[in-house]
Short mmCIF file of C-alpha atoms in Angstrom, two decimals:
data_model
loop_
_atom_site.label_atom_id
_atom_site.label_comp_id
_atom_site.label_asym_id
_atom_site.label_seq_id
_atom_site.Cartn_x
_atom_site.Cartn_y
_atom_site.Cartn_z
CA MET M 12 -35.27 -37.64 -1.39
CA MET M 13 -32.60 -34.81 -1.00
CA ASP M 14 -29.23 -35.49 -2.48
CA VAL M 15 -26.65 -35.67 0.27
CA PRO M 16 -23.24 -34.97 -0.52
CA SER M 17 -20.77 -37.95 -0.08
CA SER M 18 -17.99 -37.71 2.57
CA ASP M 19 -15.67 -37.83 -0.31
CA SER M 20 -17.13 -34.82 -1.81
CA PRO M 21 -14.85 -31.48 -1.52
CA PRO M 22 -15.97 -28.88 0.74
CA VAL M 23 -17.67 -25.98 -0.80
CA ALA M 24 -15.87 -22.81 -0.33
CA PRO M 25 -16.51 -19.45 -1.45
CA VAL M 26 -14.89 -17.92 -4.55
CA VAL M 27 -13.23 -14.64 -4.31
CA ALA M 28 -11.67 -13.08 -7.51
CA MET M 29 -8.92 -10.81 -7.57
CA VAL M 30 -8.07 -8.48 -10.37
CA GLY M 31 -4.32 -8.14 -10.44
CA ALA M 32 -1.70 -10.79 -9.42
CA GLY M 33 0.95 -8.87 -7.97
CA GLN M 34 2.35 -9.28 -4.24
CA LEU M 35 -1.11 -8.14 -2.50
CA ALA M 36 -2.84 -10.93 -4.63
CA ARG M 37 0.05 -13.40 -3.58
CA MET M 38 -0.50 -12.52 0.20
CA THR M 39 -4.15 -12.35 0.05
CA HIS M 40 -3.97 -16.00 -1.29
CA GLN M 41 -2.05 -17.11 1.45
CA ALA M 42 -4.56 -15.86 3.62
CA ALA M 43 -7.12 -17.45 1.98
CA ILE M 44 -5.53 -20.88 2.24
CA ALA M 45 -6.33 -20.79 5.99
CA LEU M 46 -9.81 -20.07 5.12
CA GLY M 47 -10.10 -23.15 3.25
CA GLN M 48 -10.35 -21.29 -0.03
CA ASN M 49 -7.92 -20.19 -2.82
CA LEU M 50 -7.85 -17.00 -4.55
CA ARG M 51 -8.66 -16.73 -8.25
CA VAL M 52 -6.61 -14.00 -9.84
CA LEU M 53 -6.61 -12.13 -13.16
CA ALA M 54 -2.94 -12.27 -14.08
CA ASN M 55 -1.13 -10.58 -17.25
CA ALA M 56 1.02 -13.49 -17.02
CA SER M 57 1.66 -16.94 -15.52
CA ASP M 58 5.03 -15.76 -13.67
CA GLU M 59 3.44 -13.09 -11.87
CA PRO M 60 3.60 -13.32 -8.00
CA ALA M 61 0.09 -14.62 -7.25
CA ALA M 62 0.01 -16.67 -10.47
CA GLN M 63 2.78 -18.65 -9.18
CA VAL M 64 1.08 -19.75 -6.05
CA THR M 65 -2.52 -20.02 -6.73
CA PRO M 66 -4.07 -22.92 -9.07
CA ASN M 67 -6.70 -20.80 -9.97
CA VAL M 68 -5.60 -18.28 -12.58
CA VAL M 69 -7.05 -16.44 -15.51
CA ILE M 70 -4.91 -15.04 -17.93
CA GLY M 71 -5.99 -11.53 -19.34
CA SER M 72 -6.00 -7.77 -19.20
CA HIS M 73 -7.84 -5.65 -16.64
CA THR M 74 -8.77 -3.48 -19.59
CA ASN M 75 -10.48 -5.99 -21.19
CA LEU M 76 -14.27 -6.79 -20.40
CA GLU M 77 -14.16 -10.00 -21.36
CA ASP M 78 -11.20 -11.20 -19.74
CA LEU M 79 -12.85 -9.19 -16.40
CA ARG M 80 -16.02 -11.56 -16.91
CA ARG M 81 -14.00 -14.52 -17.02
CA VAL M 82 -12.43 -13.81 -13.77
CA ALA M 83 -15.78 -12.87 -12.10
CA ALA M 84 -17.52 -15.99 -13.67
CA GLY M 85 -19.34 -17.57 -10.77
CA ALA M 86 -17.26 -15.84 -7.80
CA ASN M 87 -18.93 -14.67 -4.64
CA ALA M 88 -17.14 -11.43 -4.96
CA LEU M 89 -14.49 -9.49 -7.41
CA THR M 90 -12.10 -7.42 -5.62
CA PHE M 91 -8.75 -5.67 -6.58
CA ASP M 92 -5.05 -5.96 -6.21
CA HIS M 93 -4.82 -2.57 -7.65
CA GLU M 94 -7.20 0.32 -8.69
CA HIS M 95 -6.36 0.62 -12.37
CA VAL M 96 -9.65 -0.79 -13.83
CA PRO M 97 -11.76 1.36 -15.98
CA THR M 98 -14.71 2.61 -14.05
CA GLU M 99 -16.87 1.84 -17.05
CA LEU M 100 -16.18 -1.65 -17.15
CA LEU M 101 -16.89 -2.12 -13.44
CA GLU M 102 -20.10 -0.69 -13.88
CA LYS M 103 -21.10 -3.03 -16.67
CA LEU M 104 -20.03 -5.95 -14.61
CA VAL M 105 -22.21 -4.72 -11.91
CA ALA M 106 -25.12 -4.32 -14.49
CA GLU M 107 -24.63 -7.90 -15.27
CA GLY M 108 -24.88 -8.96 -11.39
CA VAL M 109 -21.16 -9.31 -10.12
CA HIS M 110 -20.63 -8.50 -6.89
CA VAL M 111 -17.85 -5.69 -7.14
CA VAL M 112 -16.16 -4.86 -3.93
CA PRO M 113 -15.29 -2.12 -3.18
CA PRO M 114 -18.14 -0.89 -5.79
CA PRO M 115 -17.30 1.22 -8.59
CA HIS M 116 -18.85 4.24 -7.28
CA ALA M 117 -16.43 4.06 -4.18
CA LEU M 118 -13.26 2.72 -5.92
CA VAL M 119 -13.54 5.72 -8.23
CA HIS M 120 -12.01 8.13 -5.30
CA ALA M 121 -8.84 5.82 -5.13
CA GLN M 122 -8.54 6.01 -9.00
CA ASP M 123 -9.04 9.68 -9.44
CA LYS M 124 -7.17 12.00 -7.49
CA LEU M 125 -9.10 15.20 -8.51
CA LEU M 126 -12.62 13.41 -7.57
CA MET M 127 -11.07 12.24 -4.29
CA ARG M 128 -9.89 15.94 -3.15
CA GLN M 129 -13.40 17.26 -4.23
CA ARG M 130 -15.41 14.39 -2.33
CA LEU M 131 -13.24 14.95 0.79
CA GLN M 132 -13.78 18.91 0.48
CA ALA M 133 -17.66 18.02 0.28
CA LEU M 134 -16.99 16.14 3.49
CA ASP M 135 -15.18 18.84 5.37
CA VAL M 136 -12.01 16.48 5.62
CA ALA M 137 -8.63 18.60 5.47
CA VAL M 138 -6.77 18.16 2.07
CA PRO M 139 -3.72 20.08 0.80
CA ARG M 140 -4.85 23.28 -1.21
CA TYR M 141 -4.64 22.34 -4.89
CA THR M 142 -5.89 23.27 -8.43
CA SER M 143 -6.69 21.15 -11.67
CA ILE M 144 -5.44 21.29 -15.01
CA GLU M 145 -7.25 19.38 -17.71
CA SER M 146 -5.75 21.39 -20.83
CA ARG M 147 -3.05 23.66 -21.83
CA ASP M 148 -5.88 26.40 -21.53
CA ASP M 149 -5.88 26.19 -17.72
CA LEU M 150 -1.98 26.31 -17.48
CA ALA M 151 -2.47 30.22 -16.65
CA ALA M 152 -4.42 29.14 -13.65
CA LEU M 153 -1.12 27.91 -12.15
CA ASP M 154 0.46 31.48 -11.68
CA ALA M 155 -2.71 32.59 -9.58
CA PHE M 156 -2.55 29.13 -7.53
CA ALA M 157 1.21 29.67 -6.73
CA GLY M 158 0.66 32.94 -5.35
CA ARG M 159 -2.24 31.83 -3.13
CA ALA M 160 -0.48 28.52 -1.88
CA ASP M 161 2.76 30.44 -1.19
CA ALA M 162 4.48 27.08 -1.05
CA PRO M 163 6.48 24.70 -3.17
CA LEU M 164 4.24 22.83 -5.63
CA VAL M 165 3.47 19.19 -6.08
CA VAL M 166 2.39 18.09 -9.73
CA LYS M 167 0.38 14.99 -9.87
CA ALA M 168 -1.33 12.90 -12.61
CA VAL M 169 -5.00 12.80 -11.82
CA ARG M 170 -4.95 9.10 -12.75
CA GLY M 171 -2.72 6.08 -12.74
CA GLY M 172 0.31 6.84 -10.33
CA TYR M 173 1.46 4.76 -7.77
CA ASP M 174 4.72 4.32 -5.53
CA GLY M 175 5.99 7.92 -6.57
CA ARG M 176 5.16 7.48 -10.28
CA GLY M 177 2.85 10.02 -11.77
CA VAL M 178 3.93 12.61 -8.73
CA ARG M 179 6.94 14.85 -9.30
CA MET M 180 8.42 17.84 -7.01
CA ALA M 181 8.32 21.25 -8.92
CA ARG M 182 11.61 23.14 -8.39
CA ASP M 183 9.52 26.55 -9.07
CA LEU M 184 6.66 27.51 -11.21
CA ALA M 185 8.26 27.31 -14.38
CA ASP M 186 9.38 23.56 -13.78
CA ALA M 187 5.61 23.16 -12.45
CA ARG M 188 4.59 24.32 -15.75
CA ASP M 189 6.78 22.20 -17.73
CA ILE M 190 5.71 19.00 -15.47
CA ALA M 191 2.04 19.93 -16.18
CA ARG M 192 2.89 19.94 -19.99
CA ASP M 193 4.41 16.61 -20.20
CA PHE M 194 1.44 15.17 -18.22
CA LEU M 195 -0.96 16.85 -20.57
CA ALA M 196 1.13 15.66 -23.40
CA ASP M 197 0.34 11.95 -22.45
CA GLY M 198 -3.25 12.57 -22.33
CA VAL M 199 -3.44 12.71 -18.47
CA ALA M 200 -4.90 15.39 -16.40
CA VAL M 201 -3.21 17.16 -13.73
CA LEU M 202 -3.44 18.10 -10.21
CA VAL M 203 -1.33 20.63 -8.63
CA GLU M 204 -1.04 20.80 -5.03
CA GLU M 205 1.05 22.92 -2.37
CA ARG M 206 3.71 20.87 -0.73
CA VAL M 207 2.47 20.62 3.01
CA LYS M 208 4.88 21.52 5.79
CA LEU M 209 4.87 18.27 7.53
CA ARG M 210 6.20 16.49 10.92
CA ARG M 211 5.82 12.87 9.05
CA GLU M 212 3.57 10.80 7.43
CA LEU M 213 0.80 8.44 8.91
CA SER M 214 -1.35 5.83 7.62
CA ALA M 215 -4.93 4.84 9.20
CA LEU M 216 -5.95 1.54 7.97
CA VAL M 217 -9.48 0.13 8.42
CA ALA M 218 -11.67 -2.18 7.15
CA ARG M 219 -15.41 -2.37 6.51
CA SER M 220 -18.02 -5.22 5.51
CA PRO M 221 -20.98 -4.59 3.43
CA PHE M 222 -23.56 -4.05 6.17
CA GLY M 223 -21.36 -1.55 7.88
CA GLN M 224 -19.19 -3.45 10.52
CA GLY M 225 -15.95 -1.63 10.83
CA ALA M 226 -12.40 -2.36 12.23
CA ALA M 227 -9.42 -0.39 12.78
CA TRP M 228 -5.56 -1.30 13.11
CA PRO M 229 -3.15 1.11 15.19
CA VAL M 230 -2.20 4.28 13.35
CA VAL M 231 1.36 3.71 11.65
CA GLU M 232 4.39 5.85 10.82
CA THR M 233 5.55 5.45 7.13
CA VAL M 234 8.82 6.57 6.19
CA GLN M 235 9.31 7.47 2.46
CA ARG M 236 12.28 7.69 0.50
CA ASP M 237 11.84 9.00 -3.61
CA GLY M 238 8.18 8.51 -3.23
CA ILE M 239 8.39 5.11 -2.21
CA CYS M 240 7.94 3.63 1.18
CA VAL M 241 10.79 2.21 2.82
CA GLN M 242 9.70 1.58 6.67
CA VAL M 243 6.51 1.40 8.69
CA ILE M 244 6.60 1.75 12.36
CA ALA M 245 3.44 0.39 14.19
CA PRO M 246 2.23 1.96 16.20
CA ALA M 247 3.37 5.56 15.17
CA PRO M 248 5.87 6.66 17.94
CA ALA M 249 4.90 9.57 20.32
CA LEU M 250 1.51 10.02 18.87
CA PRO M 251 -0.68 11.14 21.25
CA GLU M 252 -3.82 9.06 21.99
CA ASP M 253 -6.42 11.43 20.82
CA THR M 254 -4.82 11.99 17.66
CA ALA M 255 -4.49 8.59 16.95
CA ALA M 256 -8.25 8.21 17.73
CA VAL M 257 -9.08 11.04 15.47
CA ALA M 258 -7.42 9.50 12.67
CA GLN M 259 -9.10 6.05 13.09
CA ARG M 260 -12.46 7.57 13.44
CA LEU M 261 -11.68 9.71 10.24
CA ALA M 262 -10.65 6.58 8.28
CA LEU M 263 -13.87 4.77 9.72
CA ARG M 264 -16.01 7.75 8.72
CA LEU M 265 -14.45 7.57 5.07
CA ALA M 266 -15.24 4.10 4.66
CA ALA M 267 -18.75 4.64 5.67
CA GLU M 268 -19.32 7.73 3.69
CA LEU M 269 -17.73 6.43 0.28
CA CYS M 270 -19.25 2.96 0.94
CA VAL M 271 -16.07 1.04 0.81
CA VAL M 272 -15.96 -2.68 1.43
CA GLY M 273 -12.88 -4.29 2.23
CA VAL M 274 -9.75 -2.54 3.55
CA LEU M 275 -9.08 0.94 3.31
CA ALA M 276 -5.87 3.04 3.79
CA VAL M 277 -6.25 6.64 4.41
CA GLU M 278 -2.58 8.20 4.01
CA LEU M 279 -2.27 11.31 5.98
CA PHE M 280 0.29 14.13 6.88
CA GLU M 281 0.77 15.34 10.32
CA THR M 282 1.58 18.83 9.82
CA VAL M 283 4.08 20.93 11.83
CA ASP M 284 1.06 22.37 13.55
CA GLY M 285 -0.24 18.75 14.42
CA VAL M 286 -3.20 18.94 12.05
CA LEU M 287 -4.02 15.71 10.13
CA VAL M 288 -4.06 16.20 6.25
CA VAL M 289 -5.36 13.40 3.85
CA ASN M 290 -2.97 12.76 1.10
CA GLU M 291 -3.99 9.44 -0.54
CA LEU M 292 -6.51 6.76 -0.22
CA ALA M 293 -6.22 3.10 -1.37
CA MET M 294 -9.16 0.28 -1.48
CA ARG M 295 -7.37 -2.60 -0.91
CA PRO M 296 -4.57 -4.10 1.30
CA HIS M 297 -1.86 -1.48 1.30
CA ASN M 298 2.04 -1.52 2.03
CA SER M 299 1.37 0.41 5.14
CA GLY M 300 -0.34 -2.84 6.59
CA HIS M 301 2.19 -5.26 5.68
CA TRP M 302 3.26 -5.54 9.60
CA THR M 303 -0.15 -6.74 10.28
CA MET M 304 0.99 -10.26 9.01
CA ASP M 305 3.17 -10.73 12.03
CA GLY M 306 2.21 -7.79 14.41
CA SER M 307 -1.66 -8.16 14.54
CA ARG M 308 -4.02 -10.61 15.49
CA THR M 309 -5.65 -10.24 12.35
CA SER M 310 -3.70 -9.56 9.18
CA GLN M 311 -4.94 -7.11 6.63
CA PHE M 312 -5.09 -9.50 4.03
CA GLU M 313 -7.52 -12.03 6.05
CA GLN M 314 -9.48 -9.02 7.02
CA HIS M 315 -10.05 -8.07 3.33
CA LEU M 316 -11.24 -11.61 2.71
CA ARG M 317 -13.41 -11.55 5.70
CA ALA M 318 -14.86 -7.98 4.53
CA VAL M 319 -15.57 -8.84 1.06
CA LEU M 320 -17.41 -12.18 2.10
CA ASP M 321 -19.15 -10.27 4.96
CA TYR M 322 -17.81 -12.46 7.59
CA PRO M 323 -17.70 -11.20 10.94
CA LEU M 324 -14.27 -8.79 10.96
CA GLY M 325 -11.35 -9.95 12.96
CA ASP M 326 -9.38 -8.60 16.15
CA THR M 327 -7.01 -5.66 15.24
CA ASP M 328 -5.03 -5.40 18.39
CA ALA M 329 -1.36 -5.34 18.06
CA ILE M 330 0.33 -8.74 19.60
CA VAL M 331 3.51 -6.77 20.68
CA PRO M 332 4.09 -3.34 21.71
CA VAL M 333 5.97 -2.31 18.41
CA THR M 334 6.47 -3.80 14.75
CA VAL M 335 8.72 -2.38 12.27
CA MET M 336 8.33 -3.03 8.52
CA ALA M 337 11.15 -2.65 6.20
CA ASN M 338 10.44 -3.04 2.32
CA VAL M 339 13.00 -4.78 0.25
CA LEU M 340 13.86 -2.85 -2.86
CA GLY M 341 15.84 -4.09 -5.71
CA ALA M 342 19.31 -2.77 -6.16
CA THR M 343 20.52 -0.69 -9.08
CA GLN M 344 22.76 -3.66 -9.85
CA PRO M 345 21.42 -6.99 -8.50
CA PRO M 346 24.17 -8.69 -6.27
CA ALA M 347 26.20 -11.77 -7.70
CA MET M 348 24.96 -13.69 -4.64
CA THR M 349 21.60 -15.45 -4.98
CA LEU M 350 18.62 -14.26 -3.06
CA ASP M 351 18.33 -17.55 -1.30
CA GLU M 352 22.13 -17.29 -0.18
CA ARG M 353 21.40 -13.92 1.31
CA LEU M 354 18.39 -15.23 3.01
CA HIS M 355 20.71 -18.02 4.80
CA HIS M 356 23.08 -15.31 5.99
CA LEU M 357 20.25 -12.98 7.22
CA PHE M 358 18.42 -15.69 9.27
CA ALA M 359 22.11 -16.72 10.72
CA ARG M 360 22.58 -13.38 11.76
CA MET M 361 19.06 -11.99 12.72
CA PRO M 362 16.97 -15.44 13.40
CA ASP M 363 14.02 -13.37 14.34
CA ALA M 364 13.45 -11.62 10.99
CA ARG M 365 10.15 -12.33 9.54
CA VAL M 366 10.76 -12.34 5.86
CA HIS M 367 8.16 -12.05 2.95
CA LEU M 368 9.39 -12.60 -0.55
CA TYR M 369 7.42 -12.08 -3.55
CA GLY M 370 8.84 -14.32 -6.01
CA LYS M 371 9.66 -11.29 -8.34
CA ALA M 372 12.52 -10.58 -10.51
CA GLU M 373 14.92 -8.14 -8.87
CA ARG M 374 15.09 -4.84 -10.51
CA SER M 375 16.30 -1.32 -9.49
CA GLY M 376 13.46 0.29 -7.06
CA ARG M 377 11.12 -2.67 -7.35
CA LYS M 378 9.51 -4.03 -4.45
CA VAL M 379 10.56 -7.72 -4.12
CA GLY M 380 9.71 -8.54 -0.52
CA HIS M 381 9.21 -7.12 3.07
CA ILE M 382 10.61 -7.91 6.49
CA ASN M 383 9.09 -7.61 9.96
CA PHE M 384 10.84 -7.00 13.24
CA LEU M 385 8.67 -7.23 16.61
CA GLY M 386 9.50 -5.45 19.52
CA ALA M 387 8.83 -6.30 23.11
CA ASP M 388 9.02 -2.71 24.23
CA LEU M 389 8.53 0.79 23.00
CA ALA M 390 12.14 1.91 23.71
CA ASP M 391 13.10 -0.68 21.05
CA VAL M 392 11.95 1.44 18.00
CA THR M 393 15.19 2.92 17.16
CA LYS M 394 17.03 -0.37 17.60
CA LEU M 395 14.31 -2.22 15.83
CA ARG M 396 14.47 0.39 12.91
CA GLY M 397 18.24 -0.01 12.60
CA ARG M 398 17.78 -3.78 12.58
CA ALA M 399 15.25 -3.56 9.76
CA GLU M 400 17.38 -1.25 7.50
CA LEU M 401 20.33 -3.38 7.81
CA ALA M 402 18.30 -6.38 7.12
CA ALA M 403 16.45 -4.95 3.96
CA HIS M 404 19.91 -3.34 2.63
CA TRP M 405 21.35 -6.91 2.97
CA LEU M 406 18.53 -8.60 1.09
CA SER M 407 18.80 -5.77 -1.86
CA HIS M 408 22.45 -5.71 -2.17
CA GLY M 409 24.19 -8.50 -0.58
CA GLN M 410 26.16 -6.16 1.67
CA TRP M 411 25.99 -5.39 5.41
CA MET M 412 25.80 -1.52 5.90
CA ASP M 413 27.93 -1.88 9.17
CA GLY M 414 30.61 -4.22 7.45
CA TRP M 415 29.43 -7.19 9.29
CA ASP M 416 31.47 -10.38 7.99
CA PRO M 417 29.06 -13.25 7.36
CA HIS M 418 31.90 -15.40 7.21
CA GLY M 419 33.50 -14.30 10.58
CA LYS M 420 32.49 -14.84 14.14
CA ALA M 421 28.80 -14.38 14.42
CA ASP M 422 28.15 -11.47 16.63
CA HIS M 423 24.63 -10.76 17.33
CA ASP M 424 25.49 -7.60 19.43
CA ALA M 425 27.63 -5.95 16.58
CA PRO M 426 26.85 -2.21 16.27
CA GLU M 427 23.69 -1.61 13.94
CA ALA M 428 23.01 1.32 11.79
CA SER M 429 20.83 4.06 12.83
CA PRO M 430 17.99 4.37 10.43
CA ALA M 431 17.69 7.76 8.57
CA ARG M 432 15.51 10.29 9.94
CA SER M 433 12.35 10.26 8.42
CA GLY M 434 12.49 14.23 7.83
CA GLU M 435 15.52 13.56 5.56
CA GLU M 436 13.83 10.87 3.47
CA ARG M 437 10.19 12.09 3.22
CA ARG M 438 8.53 13.01 0.08
CA THR M 439 5.20 14.14 -0.15
#
């Protein structure tokens, strides 16, 4: 006789394990709840953003094979909040039968900037001109490259950089040499690139399932300040439909060529000549996709879970004509007013703000949350960007940039700051 589960038995749900317990894992867990799941995370400490909210936490390090085995044990899929897991450890897990998604041979293109550049070139995809420096003996090649590039230089760590870390703008050739020496002294190989003459930065976000189903969200514009994304506008304003389609097809093609499973973000430069150049790849939910939590039929976090579990992918259509996302970055000096009190005042002035906080301690420049604003008309972009900038600055600093008095008469039509032009904020 077959054993029949009793009506009191808990439902059996698939288990997804995620290496890392930052805000991306926290928001992935939120999506998992709606699917009847809870996300298992590998956290360095119990107070990390995802570890605060999921009951399924393994404390350990992403550089320790035994800890990786513990978080992967019995899971249907092992995926990532960040790309910093050593490739050789992931290959060992795959050899032991762990379903790692994206697989190591795909993920390495998001981990290693030189490998990524070489693979994209082999696929005839436009990238900035570059040269690699793996030892001090290679520094002499900088002079020749600088002459060929005839442009300001960007010096990048081949591995380990994110949010502007590991990326430095060289003032001149001598400065580029000094920066390269610093990276080499830390045991990190170096990539030196031309600084592209760009109109703006874009991001093409897609998802791919194990058997090749793909889905693409609208292409967005990202606004950078000091190497950190401060705003995302979805869809990218005034982007020709054919250019947007080219970007989406490119991202879907790269997802297939690299065997990505899950979400893939292709960060792009739109040059002054209208050419699309690939800057970076990320194989996980991405900051440029946070707008999807409120502005799309399927968020990037739910979609990532669907992809790694090989569910049919969700609808990626936008639900409003325009969404603006603003990151909330920690102030140099955290304000005396608590974050909760700042949230009260924000909602009193802007009840339509969609706030997502990460449970992180406030530190200068640290991403502690984001805010989404939804617009009913494409003509709302400038106003929406101004409101998003006001709101993010208020949550960060406890000060209204336009001098609005939170204790005075509520005036929802008060003048609002105009967003800084992206060309002045941009950093490659």
